[in-house]
PDB file of C-alpha atoms in Angstrom:
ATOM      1  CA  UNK A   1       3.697  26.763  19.637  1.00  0.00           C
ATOM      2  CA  UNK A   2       1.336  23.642  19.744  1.00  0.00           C
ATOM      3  CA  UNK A   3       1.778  21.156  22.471  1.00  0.00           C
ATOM      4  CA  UNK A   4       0.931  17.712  21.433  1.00  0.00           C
ATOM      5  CA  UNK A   5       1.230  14.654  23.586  1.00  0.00           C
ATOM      6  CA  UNK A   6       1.274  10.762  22.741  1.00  0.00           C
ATOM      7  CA  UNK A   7       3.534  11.613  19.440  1.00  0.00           C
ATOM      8  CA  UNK A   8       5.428   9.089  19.250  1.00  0.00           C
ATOM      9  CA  UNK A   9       1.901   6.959  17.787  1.00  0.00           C
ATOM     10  CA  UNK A  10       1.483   3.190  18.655  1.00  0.00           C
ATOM     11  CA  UNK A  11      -0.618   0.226  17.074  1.00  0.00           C
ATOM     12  CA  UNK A  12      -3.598   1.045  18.235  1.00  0.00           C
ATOM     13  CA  UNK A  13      -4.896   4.486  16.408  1.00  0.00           C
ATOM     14  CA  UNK A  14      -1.783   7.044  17.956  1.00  0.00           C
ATOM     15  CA  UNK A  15      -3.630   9.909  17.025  1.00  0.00           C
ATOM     16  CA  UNK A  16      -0.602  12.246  18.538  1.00  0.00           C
ATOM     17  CA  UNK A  17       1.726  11.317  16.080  1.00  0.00           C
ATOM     18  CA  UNK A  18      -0.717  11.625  12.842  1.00  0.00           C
ATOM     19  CA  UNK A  19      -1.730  15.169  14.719  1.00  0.00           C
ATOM     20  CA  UNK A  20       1.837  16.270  14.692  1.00  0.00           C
ATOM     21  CA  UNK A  21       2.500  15.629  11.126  1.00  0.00           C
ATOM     22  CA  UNK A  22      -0.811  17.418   9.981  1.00  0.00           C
ATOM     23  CA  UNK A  23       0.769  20.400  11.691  1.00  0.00           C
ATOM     24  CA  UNK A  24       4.160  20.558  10.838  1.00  0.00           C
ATOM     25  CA  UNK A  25       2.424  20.364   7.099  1.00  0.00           C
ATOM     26  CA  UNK A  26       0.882  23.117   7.927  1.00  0.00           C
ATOM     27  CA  UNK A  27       3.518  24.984   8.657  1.00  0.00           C
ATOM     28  CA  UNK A  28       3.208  25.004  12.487  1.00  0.00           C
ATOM     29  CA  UNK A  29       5.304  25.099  15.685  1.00  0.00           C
ATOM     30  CA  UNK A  30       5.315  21.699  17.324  1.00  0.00           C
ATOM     31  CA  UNK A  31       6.527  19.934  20.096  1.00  0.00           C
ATOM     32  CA  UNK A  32       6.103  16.987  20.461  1.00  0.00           C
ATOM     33  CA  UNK A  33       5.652  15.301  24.301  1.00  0.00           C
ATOM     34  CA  UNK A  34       6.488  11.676  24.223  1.00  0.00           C
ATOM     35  CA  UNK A  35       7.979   9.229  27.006  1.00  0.00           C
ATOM     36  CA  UNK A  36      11.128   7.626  25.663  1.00  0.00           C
ATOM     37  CA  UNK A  37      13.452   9.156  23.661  1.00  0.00           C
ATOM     38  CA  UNK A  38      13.504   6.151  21.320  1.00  0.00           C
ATOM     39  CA  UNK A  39      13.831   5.454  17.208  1.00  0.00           C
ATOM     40  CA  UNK A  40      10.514   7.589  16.912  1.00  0.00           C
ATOM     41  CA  UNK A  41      11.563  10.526  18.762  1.00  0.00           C
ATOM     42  CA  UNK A  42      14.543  10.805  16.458  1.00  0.00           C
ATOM     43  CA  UNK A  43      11.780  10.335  13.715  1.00  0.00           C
ATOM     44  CA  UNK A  44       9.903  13.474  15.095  1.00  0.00           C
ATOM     45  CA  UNK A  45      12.539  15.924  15.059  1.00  0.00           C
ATOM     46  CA  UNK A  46      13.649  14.788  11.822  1.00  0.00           C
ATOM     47  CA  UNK A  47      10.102  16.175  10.489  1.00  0.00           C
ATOM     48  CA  UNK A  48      10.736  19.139  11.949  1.00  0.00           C
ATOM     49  CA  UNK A  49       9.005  18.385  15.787  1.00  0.00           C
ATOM     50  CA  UNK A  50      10.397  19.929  18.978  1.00  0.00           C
ATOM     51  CA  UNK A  51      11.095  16.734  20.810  1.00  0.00           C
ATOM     52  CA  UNK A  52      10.501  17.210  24.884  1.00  0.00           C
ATOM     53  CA  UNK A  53      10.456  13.363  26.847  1.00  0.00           C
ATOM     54  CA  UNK A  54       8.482  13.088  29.932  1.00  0.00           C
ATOM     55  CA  UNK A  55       5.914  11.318  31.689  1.00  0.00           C
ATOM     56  CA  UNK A  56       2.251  13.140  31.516  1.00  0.00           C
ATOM     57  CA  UNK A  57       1.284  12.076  35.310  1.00  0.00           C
ATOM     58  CA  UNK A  58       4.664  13.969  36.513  1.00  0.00           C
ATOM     59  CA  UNK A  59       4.565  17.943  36.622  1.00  0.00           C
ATOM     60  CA  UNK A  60       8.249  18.389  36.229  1.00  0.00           C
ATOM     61  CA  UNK A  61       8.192  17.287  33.295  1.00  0.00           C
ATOM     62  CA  UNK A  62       5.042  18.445  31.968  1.00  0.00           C
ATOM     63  CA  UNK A  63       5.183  22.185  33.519  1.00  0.00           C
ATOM     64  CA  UNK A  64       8.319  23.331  31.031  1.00  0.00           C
ATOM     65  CA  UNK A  65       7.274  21.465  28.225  1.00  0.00           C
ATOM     66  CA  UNK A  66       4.272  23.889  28.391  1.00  0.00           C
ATOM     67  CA  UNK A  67       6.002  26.974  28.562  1.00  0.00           C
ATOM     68  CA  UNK A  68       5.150  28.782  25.257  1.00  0.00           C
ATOM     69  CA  UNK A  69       2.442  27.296  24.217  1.00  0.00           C
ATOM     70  CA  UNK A  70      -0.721  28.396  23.031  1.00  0.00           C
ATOM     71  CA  UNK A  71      -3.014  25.234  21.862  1.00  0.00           C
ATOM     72  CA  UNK A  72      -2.105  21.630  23.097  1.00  0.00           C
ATOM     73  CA  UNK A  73      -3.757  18.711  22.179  1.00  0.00           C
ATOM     74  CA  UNK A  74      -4.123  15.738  24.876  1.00  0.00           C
ATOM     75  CA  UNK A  75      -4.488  12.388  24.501  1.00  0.00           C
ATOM     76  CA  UNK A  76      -3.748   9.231  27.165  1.00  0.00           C
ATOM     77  CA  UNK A  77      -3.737   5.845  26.357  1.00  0.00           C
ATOM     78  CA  UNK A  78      -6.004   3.125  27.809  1.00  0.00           C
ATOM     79  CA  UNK A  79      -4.508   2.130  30.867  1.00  0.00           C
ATOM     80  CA  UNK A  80      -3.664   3.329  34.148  1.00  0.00           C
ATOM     81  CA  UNK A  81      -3.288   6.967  34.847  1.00  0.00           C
ATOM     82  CA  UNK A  82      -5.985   9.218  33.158  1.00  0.00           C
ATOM     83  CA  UNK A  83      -6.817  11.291  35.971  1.00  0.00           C
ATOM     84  CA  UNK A  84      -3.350  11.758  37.174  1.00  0.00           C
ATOM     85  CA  UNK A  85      -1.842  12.852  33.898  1.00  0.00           C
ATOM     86  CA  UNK A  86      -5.314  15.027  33.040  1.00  0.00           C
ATOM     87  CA  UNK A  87      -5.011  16.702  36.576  1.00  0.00           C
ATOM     88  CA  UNK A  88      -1.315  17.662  35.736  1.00  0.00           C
ATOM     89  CA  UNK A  89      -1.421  18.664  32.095  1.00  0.00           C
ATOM     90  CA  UNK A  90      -4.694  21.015  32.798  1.00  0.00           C
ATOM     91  CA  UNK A  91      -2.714  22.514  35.679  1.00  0.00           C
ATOM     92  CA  UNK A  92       0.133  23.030  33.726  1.00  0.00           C
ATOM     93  CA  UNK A  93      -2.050  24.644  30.350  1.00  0.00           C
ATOM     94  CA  UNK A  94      -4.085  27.098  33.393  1.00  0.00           C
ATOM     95  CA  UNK A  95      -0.625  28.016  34.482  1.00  0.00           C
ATOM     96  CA  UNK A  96       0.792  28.761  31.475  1.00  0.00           C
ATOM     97  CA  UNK A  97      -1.968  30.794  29.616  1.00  0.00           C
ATOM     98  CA  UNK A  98      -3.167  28.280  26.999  1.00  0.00           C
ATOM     99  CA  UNK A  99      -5.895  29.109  24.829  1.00  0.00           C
ATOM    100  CA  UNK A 100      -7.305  25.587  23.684  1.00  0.00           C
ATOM    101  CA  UNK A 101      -6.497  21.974  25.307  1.00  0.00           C
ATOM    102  CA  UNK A 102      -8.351  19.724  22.671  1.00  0.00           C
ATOM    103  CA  UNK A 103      -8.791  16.344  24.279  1.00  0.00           C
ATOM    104  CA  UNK A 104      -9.616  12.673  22.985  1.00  0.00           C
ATOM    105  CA  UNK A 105     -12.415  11.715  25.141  1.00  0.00           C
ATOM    106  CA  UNK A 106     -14.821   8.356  24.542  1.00  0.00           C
ATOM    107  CA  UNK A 107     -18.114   8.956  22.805  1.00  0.00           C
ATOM    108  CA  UNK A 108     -20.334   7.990  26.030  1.00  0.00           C
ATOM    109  CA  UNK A 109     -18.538   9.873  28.320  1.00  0.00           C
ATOM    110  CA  UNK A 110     -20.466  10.689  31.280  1.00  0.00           C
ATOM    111  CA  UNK A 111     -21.189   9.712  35.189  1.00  0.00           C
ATOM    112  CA  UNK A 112     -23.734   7.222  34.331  1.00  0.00           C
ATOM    113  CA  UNK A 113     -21.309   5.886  31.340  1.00  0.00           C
ATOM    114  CA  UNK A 114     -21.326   2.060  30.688  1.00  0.00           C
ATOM    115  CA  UNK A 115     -17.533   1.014  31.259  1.00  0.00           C
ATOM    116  CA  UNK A 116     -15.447   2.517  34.069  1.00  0.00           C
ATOM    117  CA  UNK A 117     -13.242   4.429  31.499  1.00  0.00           C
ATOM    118  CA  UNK A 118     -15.954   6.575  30.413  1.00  0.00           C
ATOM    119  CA  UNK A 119     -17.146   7.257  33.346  1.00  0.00           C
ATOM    120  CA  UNK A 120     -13.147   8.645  34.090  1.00  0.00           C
ATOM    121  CA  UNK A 121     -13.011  10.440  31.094  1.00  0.00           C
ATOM    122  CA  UNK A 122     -16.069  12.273  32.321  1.00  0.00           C
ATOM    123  CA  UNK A 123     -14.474  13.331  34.899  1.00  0.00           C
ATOM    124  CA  UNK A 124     -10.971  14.273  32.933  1.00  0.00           C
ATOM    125  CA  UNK A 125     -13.317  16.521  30.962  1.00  0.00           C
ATOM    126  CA  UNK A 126     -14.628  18.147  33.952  1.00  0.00           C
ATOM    127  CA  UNK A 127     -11.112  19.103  35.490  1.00  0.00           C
ATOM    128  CA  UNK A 128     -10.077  20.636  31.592  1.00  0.00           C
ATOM    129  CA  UNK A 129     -13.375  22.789  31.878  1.00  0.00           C
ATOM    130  CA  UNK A 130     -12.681  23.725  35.883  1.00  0.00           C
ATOM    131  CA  UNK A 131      -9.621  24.823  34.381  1.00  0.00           C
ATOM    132  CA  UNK A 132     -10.290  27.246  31.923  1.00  0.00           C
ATOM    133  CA  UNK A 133      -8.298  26.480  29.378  1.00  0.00           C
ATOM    134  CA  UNK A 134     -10.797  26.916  26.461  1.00  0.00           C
ATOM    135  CA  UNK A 135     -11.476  22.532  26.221  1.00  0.00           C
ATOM    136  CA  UNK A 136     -12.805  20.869  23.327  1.00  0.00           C
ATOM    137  CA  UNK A 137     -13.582  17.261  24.144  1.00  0.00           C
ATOM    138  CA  UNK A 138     -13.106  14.931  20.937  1.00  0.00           C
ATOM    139  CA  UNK A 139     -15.535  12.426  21.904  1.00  0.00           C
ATOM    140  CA  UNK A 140     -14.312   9.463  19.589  1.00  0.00           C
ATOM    141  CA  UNK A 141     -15.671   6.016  18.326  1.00  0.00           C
ATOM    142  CA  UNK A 142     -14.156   2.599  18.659  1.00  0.00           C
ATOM    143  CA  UNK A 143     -11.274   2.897  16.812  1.00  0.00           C
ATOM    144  CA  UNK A 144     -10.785   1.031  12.889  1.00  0.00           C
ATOM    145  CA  UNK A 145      -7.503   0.125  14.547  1.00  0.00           C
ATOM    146  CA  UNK A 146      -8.969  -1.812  17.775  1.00  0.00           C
ATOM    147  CA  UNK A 147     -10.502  -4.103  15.675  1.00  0.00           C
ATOM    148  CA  UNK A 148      -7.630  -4.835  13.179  1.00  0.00           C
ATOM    149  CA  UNK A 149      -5.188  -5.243  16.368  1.00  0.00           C
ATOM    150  CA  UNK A 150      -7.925  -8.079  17.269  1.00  0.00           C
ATOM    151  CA  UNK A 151      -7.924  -9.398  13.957  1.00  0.00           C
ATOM    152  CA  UNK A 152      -4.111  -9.482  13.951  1.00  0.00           C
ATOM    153  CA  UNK A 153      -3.651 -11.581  16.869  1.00  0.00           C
ATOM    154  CA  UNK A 154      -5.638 -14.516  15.410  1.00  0.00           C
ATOM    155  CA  UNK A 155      -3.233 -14.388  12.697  1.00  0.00           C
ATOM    156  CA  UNK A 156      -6.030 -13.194  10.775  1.00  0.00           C
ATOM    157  CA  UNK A 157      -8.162 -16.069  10.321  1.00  0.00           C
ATOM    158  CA  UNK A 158     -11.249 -14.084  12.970  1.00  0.00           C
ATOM    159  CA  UNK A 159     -12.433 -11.077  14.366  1.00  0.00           C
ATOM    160  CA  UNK A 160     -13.147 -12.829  17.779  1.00  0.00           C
ATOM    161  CA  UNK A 161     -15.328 -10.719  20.115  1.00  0.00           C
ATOM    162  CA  UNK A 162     -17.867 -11.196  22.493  1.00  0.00           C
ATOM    163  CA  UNK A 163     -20.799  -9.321  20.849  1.00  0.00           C
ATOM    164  CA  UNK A 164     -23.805 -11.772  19.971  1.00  0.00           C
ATOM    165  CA  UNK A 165     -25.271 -11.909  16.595  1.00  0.00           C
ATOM    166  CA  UNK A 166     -23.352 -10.918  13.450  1.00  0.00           C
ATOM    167  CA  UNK A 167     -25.637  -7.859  13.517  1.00  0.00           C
ATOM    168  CA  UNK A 168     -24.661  -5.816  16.648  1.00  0.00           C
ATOM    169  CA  UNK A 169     -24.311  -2.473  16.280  1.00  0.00           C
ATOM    170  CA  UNK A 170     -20.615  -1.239  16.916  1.00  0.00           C
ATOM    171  CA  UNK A 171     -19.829   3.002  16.193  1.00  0.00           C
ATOM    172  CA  UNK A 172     -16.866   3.294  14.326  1.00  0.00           C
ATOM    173  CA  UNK A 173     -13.955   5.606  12.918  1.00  0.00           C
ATOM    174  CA  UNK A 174     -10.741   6.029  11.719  1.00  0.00           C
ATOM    175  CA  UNK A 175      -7.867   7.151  14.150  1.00  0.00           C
ATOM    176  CA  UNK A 176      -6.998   9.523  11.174  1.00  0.00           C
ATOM    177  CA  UNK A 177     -10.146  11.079  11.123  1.00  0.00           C
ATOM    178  CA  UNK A 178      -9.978  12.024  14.542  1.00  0.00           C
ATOM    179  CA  UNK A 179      -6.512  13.467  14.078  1.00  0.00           C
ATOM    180  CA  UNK A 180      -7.486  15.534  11.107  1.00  0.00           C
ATOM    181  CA  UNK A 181     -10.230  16.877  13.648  1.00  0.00           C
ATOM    182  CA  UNK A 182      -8.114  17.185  16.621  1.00  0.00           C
ATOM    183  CA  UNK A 183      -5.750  19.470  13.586  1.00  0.00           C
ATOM    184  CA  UNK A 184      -8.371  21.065  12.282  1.00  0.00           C
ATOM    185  CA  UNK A 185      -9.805  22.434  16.066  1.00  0.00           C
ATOM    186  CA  UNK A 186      -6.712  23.185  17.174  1.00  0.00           C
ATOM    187  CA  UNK A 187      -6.230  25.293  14.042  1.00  0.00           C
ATOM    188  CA  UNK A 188      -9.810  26.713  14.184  1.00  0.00           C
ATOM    189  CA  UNK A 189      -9.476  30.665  15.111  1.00  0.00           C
ATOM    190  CA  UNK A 190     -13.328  31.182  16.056  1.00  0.00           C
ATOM    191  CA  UNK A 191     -15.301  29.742  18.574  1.00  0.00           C
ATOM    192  CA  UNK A 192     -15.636  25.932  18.799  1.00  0.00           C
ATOM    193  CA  UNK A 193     -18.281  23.705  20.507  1.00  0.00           C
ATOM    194  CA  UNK A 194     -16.789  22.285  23.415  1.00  0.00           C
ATOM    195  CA  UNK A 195     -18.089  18.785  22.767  1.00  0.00           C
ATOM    196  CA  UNK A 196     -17.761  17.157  19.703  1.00  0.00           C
ATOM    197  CA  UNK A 197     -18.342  13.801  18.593  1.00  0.00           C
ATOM    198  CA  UNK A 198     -16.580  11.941  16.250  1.00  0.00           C
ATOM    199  CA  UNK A 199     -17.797   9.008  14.596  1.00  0.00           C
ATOM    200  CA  UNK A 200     -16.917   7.847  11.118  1.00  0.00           C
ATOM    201  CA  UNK A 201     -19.323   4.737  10.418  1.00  0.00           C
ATOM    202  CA  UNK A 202     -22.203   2.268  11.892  1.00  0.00           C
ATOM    203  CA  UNK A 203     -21.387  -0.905  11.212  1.00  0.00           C
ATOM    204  CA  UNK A 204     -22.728  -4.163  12.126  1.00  0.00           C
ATOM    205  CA  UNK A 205     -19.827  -6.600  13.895  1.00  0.00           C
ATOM    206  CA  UNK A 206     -20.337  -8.996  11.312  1.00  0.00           C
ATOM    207  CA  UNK A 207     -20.283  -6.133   8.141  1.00  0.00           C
ATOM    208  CA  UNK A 208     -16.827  -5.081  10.148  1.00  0.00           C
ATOM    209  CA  UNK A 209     -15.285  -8.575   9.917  1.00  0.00           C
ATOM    210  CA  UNK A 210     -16.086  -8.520   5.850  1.00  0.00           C
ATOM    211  CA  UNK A 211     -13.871  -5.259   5.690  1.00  0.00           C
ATOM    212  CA  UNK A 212     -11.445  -6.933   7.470  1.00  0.00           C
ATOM    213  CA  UNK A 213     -11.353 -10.024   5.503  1.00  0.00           C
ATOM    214  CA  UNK A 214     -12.385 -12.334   8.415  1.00  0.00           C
ATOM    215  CA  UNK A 215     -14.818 -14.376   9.615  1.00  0.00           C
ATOM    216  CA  UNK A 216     -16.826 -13.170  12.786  1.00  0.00           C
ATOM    217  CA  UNK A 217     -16.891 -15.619  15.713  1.00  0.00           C
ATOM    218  CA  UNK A 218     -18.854 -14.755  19.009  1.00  0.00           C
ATOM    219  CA  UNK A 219     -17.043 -15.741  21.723  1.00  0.00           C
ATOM    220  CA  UNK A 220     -18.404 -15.754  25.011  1.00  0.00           C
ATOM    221  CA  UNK A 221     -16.756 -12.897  27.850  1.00  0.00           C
ATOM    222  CA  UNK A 222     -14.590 -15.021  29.630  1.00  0.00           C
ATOM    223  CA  UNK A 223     -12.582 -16.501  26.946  1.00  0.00           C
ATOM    224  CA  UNK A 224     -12.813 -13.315  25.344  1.00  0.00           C
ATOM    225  CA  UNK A 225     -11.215 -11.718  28.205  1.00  0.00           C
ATOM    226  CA  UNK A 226      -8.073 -14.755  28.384  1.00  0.00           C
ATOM    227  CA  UNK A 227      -7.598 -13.936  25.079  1.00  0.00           C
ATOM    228  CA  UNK A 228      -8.008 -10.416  25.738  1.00  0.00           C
ATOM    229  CA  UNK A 229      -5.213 -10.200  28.253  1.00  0.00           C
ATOM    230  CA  UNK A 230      -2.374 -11.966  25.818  1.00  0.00           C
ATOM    231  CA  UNK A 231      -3.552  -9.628  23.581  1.00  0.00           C
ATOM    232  CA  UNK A 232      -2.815  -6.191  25.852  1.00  0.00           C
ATOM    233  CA  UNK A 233      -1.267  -7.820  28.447  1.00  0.00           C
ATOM    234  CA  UNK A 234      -2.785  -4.978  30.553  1.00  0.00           C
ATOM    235  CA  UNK A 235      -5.510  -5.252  33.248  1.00  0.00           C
ATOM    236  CA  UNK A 236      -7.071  -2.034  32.602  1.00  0.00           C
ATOM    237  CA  UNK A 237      -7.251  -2.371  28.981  1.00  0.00           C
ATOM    238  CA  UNK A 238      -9.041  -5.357  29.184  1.00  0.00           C
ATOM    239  CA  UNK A 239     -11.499  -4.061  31.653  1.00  0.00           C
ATOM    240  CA  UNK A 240     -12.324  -1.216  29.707  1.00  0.00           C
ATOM    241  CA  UNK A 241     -12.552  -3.591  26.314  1.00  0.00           C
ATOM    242  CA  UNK A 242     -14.784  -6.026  28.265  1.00  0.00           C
ATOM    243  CA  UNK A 243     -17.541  -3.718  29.658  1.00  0.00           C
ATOM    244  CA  UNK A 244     -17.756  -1.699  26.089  1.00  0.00           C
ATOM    245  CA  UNK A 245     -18.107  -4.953  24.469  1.00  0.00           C
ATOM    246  CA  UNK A 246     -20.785  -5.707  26.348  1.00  0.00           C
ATOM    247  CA  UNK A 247     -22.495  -2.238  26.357  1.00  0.00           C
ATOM    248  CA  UNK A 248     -22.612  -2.881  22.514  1.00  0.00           C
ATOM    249  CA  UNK A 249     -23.917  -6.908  23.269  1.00  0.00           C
ATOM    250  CA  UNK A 250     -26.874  -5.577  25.512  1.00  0.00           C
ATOM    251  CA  UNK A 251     -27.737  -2.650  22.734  1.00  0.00           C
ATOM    252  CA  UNK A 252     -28.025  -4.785  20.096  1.00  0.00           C
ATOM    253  CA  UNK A 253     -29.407  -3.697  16.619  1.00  0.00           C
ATOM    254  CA  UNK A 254     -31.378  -0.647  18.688  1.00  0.00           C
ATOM    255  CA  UNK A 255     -30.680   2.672  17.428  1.00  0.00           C
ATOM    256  CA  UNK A 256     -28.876   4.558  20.497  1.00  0.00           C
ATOM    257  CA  UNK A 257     -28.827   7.977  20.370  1.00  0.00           C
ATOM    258  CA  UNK A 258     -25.151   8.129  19.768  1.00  0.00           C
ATOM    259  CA  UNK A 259     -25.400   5.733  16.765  1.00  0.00           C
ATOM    260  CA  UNK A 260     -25.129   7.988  13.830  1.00  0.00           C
ATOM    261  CA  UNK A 261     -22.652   9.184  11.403  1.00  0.00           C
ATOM    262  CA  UNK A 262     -21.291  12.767  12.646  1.00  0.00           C
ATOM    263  CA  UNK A 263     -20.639  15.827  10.110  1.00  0.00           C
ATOM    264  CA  UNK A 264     -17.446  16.969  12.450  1.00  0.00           C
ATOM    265  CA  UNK A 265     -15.101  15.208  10.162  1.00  0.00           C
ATOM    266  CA  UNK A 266     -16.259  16.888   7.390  1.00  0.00           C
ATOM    267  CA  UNK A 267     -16.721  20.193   9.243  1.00  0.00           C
ATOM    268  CA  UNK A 268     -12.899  20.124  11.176  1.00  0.00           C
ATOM    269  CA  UNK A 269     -11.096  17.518   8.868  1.00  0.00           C
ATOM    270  CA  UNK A 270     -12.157  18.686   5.456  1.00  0.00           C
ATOM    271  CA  UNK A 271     -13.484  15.370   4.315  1.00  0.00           C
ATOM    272  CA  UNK A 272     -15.688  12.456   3.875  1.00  0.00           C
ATOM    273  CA  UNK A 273     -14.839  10.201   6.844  1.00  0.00           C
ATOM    274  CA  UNK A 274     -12.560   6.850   5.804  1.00  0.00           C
ATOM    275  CA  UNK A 275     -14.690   4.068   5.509  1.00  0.00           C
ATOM    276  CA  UNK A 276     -13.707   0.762   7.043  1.00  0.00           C
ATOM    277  CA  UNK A 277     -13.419  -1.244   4.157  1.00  0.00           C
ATOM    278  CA  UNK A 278     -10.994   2.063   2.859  1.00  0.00           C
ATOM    279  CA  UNK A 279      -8.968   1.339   6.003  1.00  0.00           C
ATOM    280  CA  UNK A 280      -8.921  -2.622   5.678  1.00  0.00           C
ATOM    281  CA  UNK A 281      -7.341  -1.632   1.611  1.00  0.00           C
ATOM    282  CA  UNK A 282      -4.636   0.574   2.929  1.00  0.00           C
ATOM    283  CA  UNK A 283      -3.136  -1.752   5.464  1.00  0.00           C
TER     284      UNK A 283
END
């Protein structure tokens, strides 16, 4: 039985739900750990998904949904609660005996990480490994998706962001190539590196709005971050959003060390990764 929470998807790159369908195709176990038992939850079990509804941060909810299970795969989205809902589920998994808790982390995750998010996904990754529950830290890109939900809410006329020159350097990929990696190491029956990034495609801000089919406008931080908050309408969110869009500002056109196209697609997901301008087609 595979454990996989945030199933029930969402606009901007649910990676849980995509995860649970590569499964079940696969001929797996699944249940599937979502919060409401809504249209989508119906949706799950009709594909074959053992539906259990709870809240992540709680431990009576997550404790029996972990009973049985072997491999989970975590994921939390960006707002409020990380730590909470990472110290429960890896308490939970170390109870239970799991084998492998594969985990979406942020590419730059450590102590000395940019935005305040990183820095706490750092730390989520340290309570998995304190744990012992065999951890494999997806350590993902910016999303294809954030920047089409950015795109959207102009109406699609922009990609409005507060990243300088058309040139800036922003890492990218596709939330389904991180699923078909988060599959493909939860699947994996050897030995797998306990950190592994995940990016897709470099792109330039300005060769991202082409694929999108929009005009790039700079716009500076504050009214980025007004129009940031009718956007998410979520505090956190935008903090997080704010400071990565300016890690990427102050970076520039340098080549970071992080800046590169990684072969873990190909290696876990058993493909070329989706290019943007793929993505942008398929909408």
């Amino acid at each position: 039985m595979i454990l996989v929470t945030g199933a029930a998807g969402g606009p901007q790159g649910g990676t849980g739900r995509q995860v649970v369908e590569l499964l079940l195709q696969r001929g797996e176990r699944v249940r599937a750990f979502v919060r409401a038992d809504d249209h989508r939850a119906e949706e799950l079990r009709k594909l074959g998904a053992e539906v259990v509804v709870g809240d992540l941060r709680e431990i009576s909810t997550v404790r029996p949904a972990m009973r049985g299970v072997t491999r989970a795969y975590f994921t939390y989205p960006v707002t409020a609660g990380l730590l909470d809902a990472t110290a429960v589920f890896a308490a939970a998994a170390r109870e239970a005996g799991v084998e492998r808790v594969v985990e979406v982390s942020q590419l730059d995750a450590s102590p000395e990480a940019g935005t305040p998010r990183m820095r706490r996904h750092w730390l989520s990754e340290q309570v998995f490994d304190w744990a012992g529950v065999g951890a494999v830290h997806l350590r993902a890109a910016v999303f294809f998706e954030n920047l089409a939900v950015i795109a959207a809410a102009s109406g699609g006329t922009e990609l409005a962001m507060p990243l300088g020159a058309r040139d800036t350097l922003v890492p990218l990929v596709a939330a389904e190539d991180v699923a078909r990696v988060g599959a493909g190491v939860l699947l994996e029956p050897g030995p797998v590196d306990p950190v592994c990034l995940v990016t897709g495609q470099m792109a330039s801000v300005g060769e991202a709005a082409d694929a999108l089919g929009v005009p790039y406008v700079d716009v500076p931080p504050q009214e980025w971050e007004r129009r940031a908050m009718e956007i998410y309408r979520d505090a956190y969110a935008v903090e997080h959003l704010t400071h990565l869009w300016a890690l990427f500002r102050f970076i520039g056109t340098e080549r970071h060390p992080l800046y590169f196209v990684t072969d873990t697609i190909e290696r876990y997901g058993e493909r070329a990764p989706v290019t943007l301008a793929a993505f942008a087609r398929g909408r």
